[in-house]
PDB file of C-alpha atoms in Angstrom:
ATOM      1  CA  MET A 465       0.055   0.040   0.048  1.00 86.00           C
ATOM      2  CA  SER A 466       1.273   3.518  -0.965  1.00 96.00           C
ATOM      3  CA  TYR A 467       0.699   6.899   0.652  1.00 98.00           C
ATOM      4  CA  GLY A 468       1.321  10.531  -0.208  1.00 98.00           C
ATOM      5  CA  ILE A 469       1.549  13.949   1.358  1.00 98.00           C
ATOM      6  CA  ALA A 470       1.108  17.294  -0.162  1.00 98.00           C
ATOM      7  CA  ASP A 471       4.264  19.217  -0.111  1.00 96.00           C
ATOM      8  CA  LEU A 472       2.658  22.023  -2.163  1.00 96.00           C
ATOM      9  CA  SER A 473       0.147  24.724  -0.786  1.00 97.00           C
ATOM     10  CA  ILE A 474      -2.738  23.473  -2.844  1.00 98.00           C
ATOM     11  CA  VAL A 475      -3.084  20.343  -5.092  1.00 98.00           C
ATOM     12  CA  PRO A 476      -6.027  20.225  -7.437  1.00 98.00           C
ATOM     13  CA  MET A 477      -8.070  16.863  -7.276  1.00 98.00           C
ATOM     14  CA  ARG A 478      -9.876  16.149 -10.307  1.00 98.00           C
ATOM     15  CA  SER A 479     -12.777  13.813 -11.584  1.00 98.00           C
ATOM     16  CA  GLU A 480     -10.712  12.484 -14.550  1.00 98.00           C
ATOM     17  CA  LYS A 481      -7.113  12.105 -15.647  1.00 96.00           C
ATOM     18  CA  SER A 482      -6.973  15.549 -17.423  1.00 96.00           C
ATOM     19  CA  GLU A 483      -5.996  19.124 -16.408  1.00 96.00           C
ATOM     20  CA  ARG A 484      -9.246  19.960 -18.260  1.00 97.00           C
ATOM     21  CA  SER A 485     -11.568  17.757 -16.097  1.00 98.00           C
ATOM     22  CA  GLU A 486     -13.722  18.982 -13.250  1.00 98.00           C
ATOM     23  CA  MET A 487     -12.005  19.844 -10.003  1.00 98.00           C
ATOM     24  CA  VAL A 488     -13.782  17.953  -7.285  1.00 98.00           C
ATOM     25  CA  SER A 489     -11.698  19.093  -4.334  1.00 98.00           C
ATOM     26  CA  GLN A 490      -8.133  20.408  -3.286  1.00 98.00           C
ATOM     27  CA  ILE A 491      -5.426  18.633  -1.039  1.00 98.00           C
ATOM     28  CA  LEU A 492      -3.815  21.204   1.351  1.00 98.00           C
ATOM     29  CA  PHE A 493      -0.229  21.244   2.611  1.00 98.00           C
ATOM     30  CA  GLY A 494       0.355  18.489   4.905  1.00 98.00           C
ATOM     31  CA  GLU A 495      -2.650  16.486   4.133  1.00 98.00           C
ATOM     32  CA  VAL A 496      -2.114  12.835   3.541  1.00 98.00           C
ATOM     33  CA  PHE A 497      -3.878  10.265   1.396  1.00 98.00           C
ATOM     34  CA  GLU A 498      -3.732   6.518   0.275  1.00 98.00           C
ATOM     35  CA  ILE A 499      -2.701   5.986  -3.377  1.00 98.00           C
ATOM     36  CA  LEU A 500      -5.167   3.583  -5.020  1.00 98.00           C
ATOM     37  CA  GLU A 501      -3.947   3.700  -8.860  1.00 97.00           C
ATOM     38  CA  VAL A 502      -1.052   4.914 -10.591  1.00 97.00           C
ATOM     39  CA  ASP A 503      -1.004   6.122 -14.174  1.00 95.00           C
ATOM     40  CA  GLU A 504       1.794   7.475 -16.280  1.00 93.00           C
ATOM     41  CA  LYS A 505       1.015  11.122 -15.371  1.00 97.00           C
ATOM     42  CA  TRP A 506      -1.708  10.559 -12.709  1.00 98.00           C
ATOM     43  CA  VAL A 507      -2.603   9.109  -9.475  1.00 98.00           C
ATOM     44  CA  TYR A 508      -5.934   8.080  -7.961  1.00 98.00           C
ATOM     45  CA  VAL A 509      -6.008   8.846  -4.254  1.00 98.00           C
ATOM     46  CA  ARG A 510      -8.214   8.696  -1.263  1.00 98.00           C
ATOM     47  CA  MET A 511      -7.906  11.172   1.473  1.00 98.00           C
ATOM     48  CA  LEU A 512      -7.367   9.755   4.939  1.00 97.00           C
ATOM     49  CA  HIS A 513      -9.440  12.436   6.876  1.00 96.00           C
ATOM     50  CA  ASP A 514     -12.573  12.245   4.791  1.00 97.00           C
ATOM     51  CA  HIS A 515     -12.073   9.319   2.357  1.00 98.00           C
ATOM     52  CA  TYR A 516     -12.676  11.612  -0.752  1.00 98.00           C
ATOM     53  CA  GLU A 517     -11.250  10.202  -3.924  1.00 98.00           C
ATOM     54  CA  GLY A 518      -9.980  11.689  -7.091  1.00 98.00           C
ATOM     55  CA  TRP A 519      -7.045  12.049  -9.608  1.00 98.00           C
ATOM     56  CA  ILE A 520      -4.037  14.278  -8.768  1.00 98.00           C
ATOM     57  CA  ASP A 521      -0.887  14.973 -10.990  1.00 98.00           C
ATOM     58  CA  ARG A 522       2.058  12.663 -10.084  1.00 97.00           C
ATOM     59  CA  LYS A 523       4.416  15.637  -9.854  1.00 97.00           C
ATOM     60  CA  MET A 524       2.279  17.230  -7.065  1.00 97.00           C
ATOM     61  CA  TYR A 525       2.995  15.307  -3.979  1.00 97.00           C
ATOM     62  CA  LEU A 526       5.629  13.588  -1.963  1.00 97.00           C
ATOM     63  CA  GLU A 527       5.415   9.722  -1.402  1.00 97.00           C
ATOM     64  CA  VAL A 528       5.732   8.708   2.159  1.00 97.00           C
ATOM     65  CA  THR A 529       6.101   5.353   4.132  1.00 96.00           C
ATOM     66  CA  GLU A 530       3.468   3.531   5.946  1.00 96.00           C
ATOM     67  CA  GLU A 531       5.574   4.042   9.264  1.00 96.00           C
ATOM     68  CA  PHE A 532       5.157   7.802   8.597  1.00 97.00           C
ATOM     69  CA  ILE A 533       1.277   7.577   8.076  1.00 97.00           C
ATOM     70  CA  ASP A 534       0.977   5.309  11.307  1.00 97.00           C
ATOM     71  CA  LYS A 535       2.615   8.011  13.182  1.00 97.00           C
ATOM     72  CA  TYR A 536       0.810  10.909  11.387  1.00 97.00           C
ATOM     73  CA  LYS A 537      -2.566   8.991  12.370  1.00 96.00           C
ATOM     74  CA  ALA A 538      -1.484   8.714  16.010  1.00 96.00           C
ATOM     75  CA  GLU A 539      -0.826  12.446  16.422  1.00 94.00           C
ATOM     76  CA  VAL A 540      -3.418  15.141  17.232  1.00 92.00           C
ATOM     77  CA  PRO A 541      -3.330  17.288  14.074  1.00 92.00           C
ATOM     78  CA  VAL A 542      -2.081  20.840  14.149  1.00 95.00           C
ATOM     79  CA  LEU A 543      -3.807  22.952  11.451  1.00 96.00           C
ATOM     80  CA  ALA A 544      -2.913  26.313  10.333  1.00 96.00           C
ATOM     81  CA  THR A 545      -5.292  28.879  11.658  1.00 93.00           C
ATOM     82  CA  GLU A 546      -3.887  31.962   9.951  1.00 94.00           C
ATOM     83  CA  VAL A 547      -5.186  32.699   6.491  1.00 95.00           C
ATOM     84  CA  PHE A 548      -1.731  32.725   5.112  1.00 95.00           C
ATOM     85  CA  ASN A 549       1.528  31.158   6.526  1.00 96.00           C
ATOM     86  CA  ILE A 550       4.927  30.973   5.459  1.00 96.00           C
ATOM     87  CA  VAL A 551       6.941  27.720   5.872  1.00 97.00           C
ATOM     88  CA  VAL A 552      10.593  27.022   4.763  1.00 96.00           C
ATOM     89  CA  LYS A 553      12.174  23.582   4.197  1.00 94.00           C
ATOM     90  CA  ASP A 554      15.424  23.244   5.873  1.00 92.00           C
ATOM     91  CA  GLY A 555      18.212  23.663   3.510  1.00 88.00           C
ATOM     92  CA  ASP A 556      16.092  25.380   0.903  1.00 87.00           C
ATOM     93  CA  TYR A 557      15.970  29.208   0.427  1.00 80.00           C
ATOM     94  CA  GLY A 558      12.574  29.309  -1.027  1.00 81.00           C
ATOM     95  CA  ASN A 559       9.553  30.161   1.098  1.00 90.00           C
ATOM     96  CA  LYS A 560       6.152  28.342   0.665  1.00 93.00           C
ATOM     97  CA  LEU A 561       2.914  30.314   1.343  1.00 96.00           C
ATOM     98  CA  VAL A 562       0.525  27.741   2.834  1.00 97.00           C
ATOM     99  CA  VAL A 563      -3.250  28.404   3.665  1.00 98.00           C
ATOM    100  CA  SER A 564      -5.479  28.095   6.524  1.00 97.00           C
ATOM    101  CA  GLY A 565      -6.660  24.467   7.023  1.00 97.00           C
ATOM    102  CA  SER A 566      -3.242  23.105   6.118  1.00 98.00           C
ATOM    103  CA  VAL A 567      -1.635  20.480   8.388  1.00 98.00           C
ATOM    104  CA  PHE A 568       1.572  20.861  10.253  1.00 98.00           C
ATOM    105  CA  PRO A 569       2.636  17.229  10.982  1.00 98.00           C
ATOM    106  CA  PHE A 570       4.382  16.637  14.158  1.00 97.00           C
ATOM    107  CA  PHE A 571       4.694  20.245  14.860  1.00 97.00           C
ATOM    108  CA  ASP A 572       6.878  21.393  17.804  1.00 96.00           C
ATOM    109  CA  ALA A 573       5.472  24.699  19.220  1.00 92.00           C
ATOM    110  CA  THR A 574       8.892  25.563  20.782  1.00 94.00           C
ATOM    111  CA  THR A 575      10.991  25.234  17.525  1.00 96.00           C
ATOM    112  CA  LYS A 576       8.163  25.666  15.149  1.00 95.00           C
ATOM    113  CA  LYS A 577       9.375  22.764  13.110  1.00 96.00           C
ATOM    114  CA  MET A 578       7.209  20.067  11.373  1.00 97.00           C
ATOM    115  CA  GLN A 579       7.982  16.852   9.121  1.00 96.00           C
ATOM    116  CA  ILE A 580       6.886  16.538   5.563  1.00 94.00           C
ATOM    117  CA  GLY A 581       7.920  12.995   4.694  1.00 91.00           C
ATOM    118  CA  GLY A 582      11.544  13.097   5.333  1.00 90.00           C
ATOM    119  CA  ASP A 583      11.970  16.708   5.066  1.00 93.00           C
ATOM    120  CA  THR A 584      11.938  19.238   8.017  1.00 96.00           C
ATOM    121  CA  TYR A 585      10.068  22.546   7.628  1.00 96.00           C
ATOM    122  CA  THR A 586       9.839  25.563   9.798  1.00 96.00           C
ATOM    123  CA  LEU A 587       7.114  27.843  10.267  1.00 96.00           C
ATOM    124  CA  VAL A 588       8.303  31.392  10.004  1.00 94.00           C
ATOM    125  CA  SER A 589       5.117  33.226  10.456  1.00 88.00           C
ATOM    126  CA  LYS A 590       2.874  33.267  13.636  1.00 82.00           C
ATOM    127  CA  MET A 591       0.320  30.832  14.868  1.00 80.00           C
ATOM    128  CA  LYS A 592      -3.077  32.516  15.586  1.00 71.00           C
ATOM    129  CA  ASP A 593      -3.584  33.023  19.302  1.00 66.00           C
ATOM    130  CA  VAL A 594      -7.272  31.721  19.447  1.00 60.00           C
ATOM    131  CA  GLY A 595      -8.135  32.820  23.029  1.00 59.00           C
ATOM    132  CA  ILE A 596     -11.854  31.898  22.619  1.00 62.00           C
ATOM    133  CA  ASP A 597     -13.676  29.651  25.142  1.00 68.00           C
ATOM    134  CA  SER A 598     -16.463  28.732  23.089  1.00 90.00           C
ATOM    135  CA  LEU A 599     -16.362  26.176  20.238  1.00 93.00           C
ATOM    136  CA  ARG A 600     -19.221  27.814  18.580  1.00 94.00           C
ATOM    137  CA  ASP A 601     -17.609  31.300  18.682  1.00 93.00           C
ATOM    138  CA  LEU A 602     -14.335  29.611  17.291  1.00 94.00           C
ATOM    139  CA  ILE A 603     -16.277  28.148  14.328  1.00 96.00           C
ATOM    140  CA  ILE A 604     -17.858  31.540  13.571  1.00 96.00           C
ATOM    141  CA  GLY A 605     -14.521  33.327  13.860  1.00 94.00           C
ATOM    142  CA  TYR A 606     -12.989  30.903  11.491  1.00 96.00           C
ATOM    143  CA  ALA A 607     -15.890  31.118   8.904  1.00 97.00           C
ATOM    144  CA  LEU A 608     -15.478  34.977   8.923  1.00 97.00           C
ATOM    145  CA  MET A 609     -11.996  34.610   8.088  1.00 97.00           C
ATOM    146  CA  TYR A 610     -12.983  33.585   4.674  1.00 98.00           C
ATOM    147  CA  TYR A 611     -15.421  36.433   4.186  1.00 98.00           C
ATOM    148  CA  ASN A 612     -15.336  37.673   0.536  1.00 98.00           C
ATOM    149  CA  THR A 613     -13.431  34.621  -0.536  1.00 98.00           C
ATOM    150  CA  PRO A 614     -14.507  33.978  -4.346  1.00 98.00           C
ATOM    151  CA  TYR A 615     -16.607  30.896  -4.772  1.00 98.00           C
ATOM    152  CA  LEU A 616     -14.689  28.113  -6.430  1.00 98.00           C
ATOM    153  CA  TRP A 617     -16.229  24.705  -7.234  1.00 98.00           C
ATOM    154  CA  GLY A 618     -14.083  22.101  -5.509  1.00 98.00           C
ATOM    155  CA  GLY A 619     -12.177  24.877  -3.597  1.00 98.00           C
ATOM    156  CA  ARG A 620     -10.943  24.535   0.017  1.00 98.00           C
ATOM    157  CA  SER A 621      -8.718  27.670   0.419  1.00 98.00           C
ATOM    158  CA  PRO A 622      -8.823  31.475   0.835  1.00 98.00           C
ATOM    159  CA  TYR A 623      -8.154  31.729  -2.844  1.00 97.00           C
ATOM    160  CA  GLY A 624     -11.392  30.061  -3.699  1.00 98.00           C
ATOM    161  CA  ILE A 625     -13.920  27.877  -1.913  1.00 98.00           C
ATOM    162  CA  ASP A 626     -17.195  26.061  -2.272  1.00 98.00           C
ATOM    163  CA  CYS A 627     -20.075  25.818   0.228  1.00 98.00           C
ATOM    164  CA  SER A 628     -19.306  22.417   1.607  1.00 98.00           C
ATOM    165  CA  GLY A 629     -15.606  23.218   1.608  1.00 98.00           C
ATOM    166  CA  LEU A 630     -16.154  26.135   3.815  1.00 98.00           C
ATOM    167  CA  SER A 631     -18.069  23.982   6.285  1.00 98.00           C
ATOM    168  CA  GLN A 632     -15.540  21.234   6.225  1.00 98.00           C
ATOM    169  CA  ILE A 633     -12.380  23.307   6.627  1.00 98.00           C
ATOM    170  CA  VAL A 634     -13.779  25.537   9.348  1.00 97.00           C
ATOM    171  CA  TYR A 635     -15.030  22.585  11.253  1.00 97.00           C
ATOM    172  CA  ARG A 636     -11.741  20.839  10.786  1.00 97.00           C
ATOM    173  CA  MET A 637      -9.809  23.856  12.057  1.00 95.00           C
ATOM    174  CA  ALA A 638     -12.048  23.442  15.175  1.00 94.00           C
ATOM    175  CA  GLY A 639     -10.941  19.908  15.585  1.00 93.00           C
ATOM    176  CA  ILE A 640     -13.978  18.326  13.914  1.00 95.00           C
ATOM    177  CA  ASP A 641     -13.966  16.330  10.845  1.00 96.00           C
ATOM    178  CA  LEU A 642     -16.856  16.451   8.464  1.00 98.00           C
ATOM    179  CA  PRO A 643     -17.276  14.762   4.899  1.00 98.00           C
ATOM    180  CA  ARG A 644     -16.363  16.717   1.760  1.00 97.00           C
ATOM    181  CA  ASP A 645     -19.788  17.158   0.336  1.00 97.00           C
ATOM    182  CA  ALA A 646     -22.988  18.780   1.436  1.00 97.00           C
ATOM    183  CA  SER A 647     -25.045  15.681   0.783  1.00 97.00           C
ATOM    184  CA  GLN A 648     -22.755  13.631   3.029  1.00 97.00           C
ATOM    185  CA  GLN A 649     -22.571  16.364   5.730  1.00 98.00           C
ATOM    186  CA  VAL A 650     -26.380  16.528   5.986  1.00 97.00           C
ATOM    187  CA  THR A 651     -26.330  12.831   7.273  1.00 97.00           C
ATOM    188  CA  LEU A 652     -24.628  13.939  10.505  1.00 97.00           C
ATOM    189  CA  GLY A 653     -25.959  15.446  13.768  1.00 95.00           C
ATOM    190  CA  GLN A 654     -29.478  16.289  15.078  1.00 95.00           C
ATOM    191  CA  ASN A 655     -32.157  17.514  12.935  1.00 94.00           C
ATOM    192  CA  TYR A 656     -33.938  20.907  13.539  1.00 90.00           C
ATOM    193  CA  SER A 657     -36.842  22.218  11.418  1.00 79.00           C
ATOM    194  CA  PHE A 658     -36.974  25.857  12.752  1.00 86.00           C
ATOM    195  CA  VAL A 659     -34.423  28.444  12.292  1.00 90.00           C
ATOM    196  CA  GLU A 660     -35.481  29.847  15.636  1.00 89.00           C
ATOM    197  CA  GLU A 661     -34.019  26.750  17.320  1.00 91.00           C
ATOM    198  CA  ALA A 662     -30.688  27.109  15.592  1.00 94.00           C
ATOM    199  CA  MET A 663     -27.446  28.110  17.340  1.00 94.00           C
ATOM    200  CA  PRO A 664     -24.244  29.801  16.050  1.00 96.00           C
ATOM    201  CA  GLY A 665     -22.232  27.029  14.295  1.00 96.00           C
ATOM    202  CA  ASP A 666     -25.069  24.837  13.317  1.00 97.00           C
ATOM    203  CA  LEU A 667     -25.314  23.868   9.605  1.00 97.00           C
ATOM    204  CA  ALA A 668     -28.147  24.790   7.423  1.00 97.00           C
ATOM    205  CA  PHE A 669     -28.812  22.628   4.309  1.00 97.00           C
ATOM    206  CA  PHE A 670     -30.765  23.706   1.200  1.00 97.00           C
ATOM    207  CA  GLY A 671     -32.169  21.726  -1.853  1.00 95.00           C
ATOM    208  CA  ASP A 672     -34.029  21.609  -4.969  1.00 90.00           C
ATOM    209  CA  GLU A 673     -37.622  20.631  -5.712  1.00 84.00           C
ATOM    210  CA  ALA A 674     -36.600  17.047  -5.947  1.00 87.00           C
ATOM    211  CA  GLY A 675     -35.162  17.154  -2.425  1.00 84.00           C
ATOM    212  CA  ALA A 676     -31.505  16.771  -3.302  1.00 94.00           C
ATOM    213  CA  ILE A 677     -29.265  18.834  -1.090  1.00 97.00           C
ATOM    214  CA  THR A 678     -27.375  21.454  -3.150  1.00 97.00           C
ATOM    215  CA  HIS A 679     -26.050  23.854  -0.618  1.00 98.00           C
ATOM    216  CA  VAL A 680     -24.916  24.231   2.931  1.00 98.00           C
ATOM    217  CA  GLY A 681     -24.069  27.298   5.208  1.00 98.00           C
ATOM    218  CA  ILE A 682     -23.139  28.032   8.656  1.00 98.00           C
ATOM    219  CA  ILE A 683     -25.552  29.632  11.024  1.00 97.00           C
ATOM    220  CA  TRP A 684     -24.293  32.748  12.703  1.00 96.00           C
ATOM    221  CA  GLU A 685     -26.448  34.980  14.922  1.00 87.00           C
ATOM    222  CA  GLN A 686     -30.300  34.757  14.661  1.00 78.00           C
ATOM    223  CA  ASN A 687     -31.441  35.086  11.248  1.00 90.00           C
ATOM    224  CA  ARG A 688     -27.820  35.330   9.534  1.00 97.00           C
ATOM    225  CA  ILE A 689     -25.982  32.693   7.786  1.00 98.00           C
ATOM    226  CA  ILE A 690     -22.410  32.598   6.440  1.00 98.00           C
ATOM    227  CA  HIS A 691     -22.083  30.654   3.169  1.00 98.00           C
ATOM    228  CA  ALA A 692     -20.311  30.456  -0.227  1.00 98.00           C
ATOM    229  CA  SER A 693     -22.421  31.784  -2.947  1.00 97.00           C
ATOM    230  CA  GLY A 694     -20.507  33.779  -5.619  1.00 97.00           C
ATOM    231  CA  ARG A 695     -18.278  34.605  -2.718  1.00 98.00           C
ATOM    232  CA  VAL A 696     -18.301  33.968   1.087  1.00 98.00           C
ATOM    233  CA  ARG A 697     -21.076  36.242   2.397  1.00 98.00           C
ATOM    234  CA  VAL A 698     -23.571  36.696   5.151  1.00 98.00           C
ATOM    235  CA  ASP A 699     -27.195  36.815   4.288  1.00 97.00           C
ATOM    236  CA  LYS A 700     -30.409  36.537   6.133  1.00 97.00           C
ATOM    237  CA  ILE A 701     -32.117  33.183   6.509  1.00 97.00           C
ATOM    238  CA  ASP A 702     -35.798  32.346   7.637  1.00 95.00           C
ATOM    239  CA  HIS A 703     -38.087  29.360   7.349  1.00 94.00           C
ATOM    240  CA  GLN A 704     -38.155  29.667   3.540  1.00 95.00           C
ATOM    241  CA  GLY A 705     -34.380  29.816   3.048  1.00 96.00           C
ATOM    242  CA  ILE A 706     -31.529  32.305   2.131  1.00 97.00           C
ATOM    243  CA  PHE A 707     -32.642  35.919   1.183  1.00 97.00           C
ATOM    244  CA  ASN A 708     -29.786  37.488  -0.773  1.00 95.00           C
ATOM    245  CA  GLU A 709     -29.867  41.199   0.155  1.00 89.00           C
ATOM    246  CA  ASP A 710     -27.911  42.090  -2.818  1.00 92.00           C
ATOM    247  CA  LEU A 711     -30.357  40.351  -5.367  1.00 94.00           C
ATOM    248  CA  LYS A 712     -33.403  41.105  -3.162  1.00 94.00           C
ATOM    249  CA  ARG A 713     -34.669  37.632  -3.479  1.00 96.00           C
ATOM    250  CA  TYR A 714     -34.449  34.149  -2.168  1.00 96.00           C
ATOM    251  CA  THR A 715     -31.690  32.025  -3.588  1.00 96.00           C
ATOM    252  CA  HIS A 716     -31.752  28.826  -1.650  1.00 96.00           C
ATOM    253  CA  ASN A 717     -34.608  26.793  -0.257  1.00 96.00           C
ATOM    254  CA  LEU A 718     -34.147  25.564   3.370  1.00 95.00           C
ATOM    255  CA  LYS A 719     -34.403  21.926   3.836  1.00 95.00           C
ATOM    256  CA  VAL A 720     -33.094  21.008   7.353  1.00 95.00           C
ATOM    257  CA  ILE A 721     -30.808  22.404  10.057  1.00 96.00           C
ATOM    258  CA  LYS A 722     -28.282  20.075  11.572  1.00 96.00           C
ATOM    259  CA  ARG A 723     -26.692  20.418  15.042  1.00 96.00           C
ATOM    260  CA  ILE A 724     -23.231  18.762  14.951  1.00 95.00           C
ATOM    261  CA  LEU A 725     -21.850  20.178  18.043  1.00 92.00           C
ATOM    262  CA  ASN A 726     -22.933  18.495  21.413  1.00 84.00           C
ATOM    263  CA  ASP A 727     -23.629  21.255  23.922  1.00 73.00           C
TER     264      ASP A 727
END
């Protein structure tokens, strides 16, 4: 069994073995995956944290040993919580700019060093001082970091993000792993039917007339939601759905509110 780790800031994951194919997700710096199939120019991978699958370019990752993966899985992951972070590989003069949600494997808070395969990296920028007692406040704070980020299908970064990428990465930075897609995320947690029952950090799911889940957002304060639609934005939400204040109309029909956090 073979494994890999992203040693680039962002690695596109595609539906087919082509640069022209749909980008279904992104792998961020320090995230690891199992290699399921190897082609001349492409590899088919399965992410370890959410089991999402897709094709990536063979030149865009570093192969790691099973021993490295076993140690990686045994560690509590340290994630980048600043929007942009600079890391430098020891013995290399080039900086790498990595984004929030990236993983710092085997991070030493004293030396600010980490291990990417057999290479040692040093974080030369600061780690965010969280200083927030409430997990719900933490999730909202992370979500607002992405405010005005452009919408990008398959995106998981401050350069571009989709609706389920936003909820997944925000929860992941708060220590909670969610599946990749909204249709998978909606299977988790406790159901609530009324917006008035929602608490900050709850997830609201929206769908089409056939009942398919097509969108997800993060409930903020009463009657407000943070979501990615055109860009990461804050809109009004009520029993009908999301009311876009710029367009002056409803854009998403509410299906269910799910409470993932147990409090």
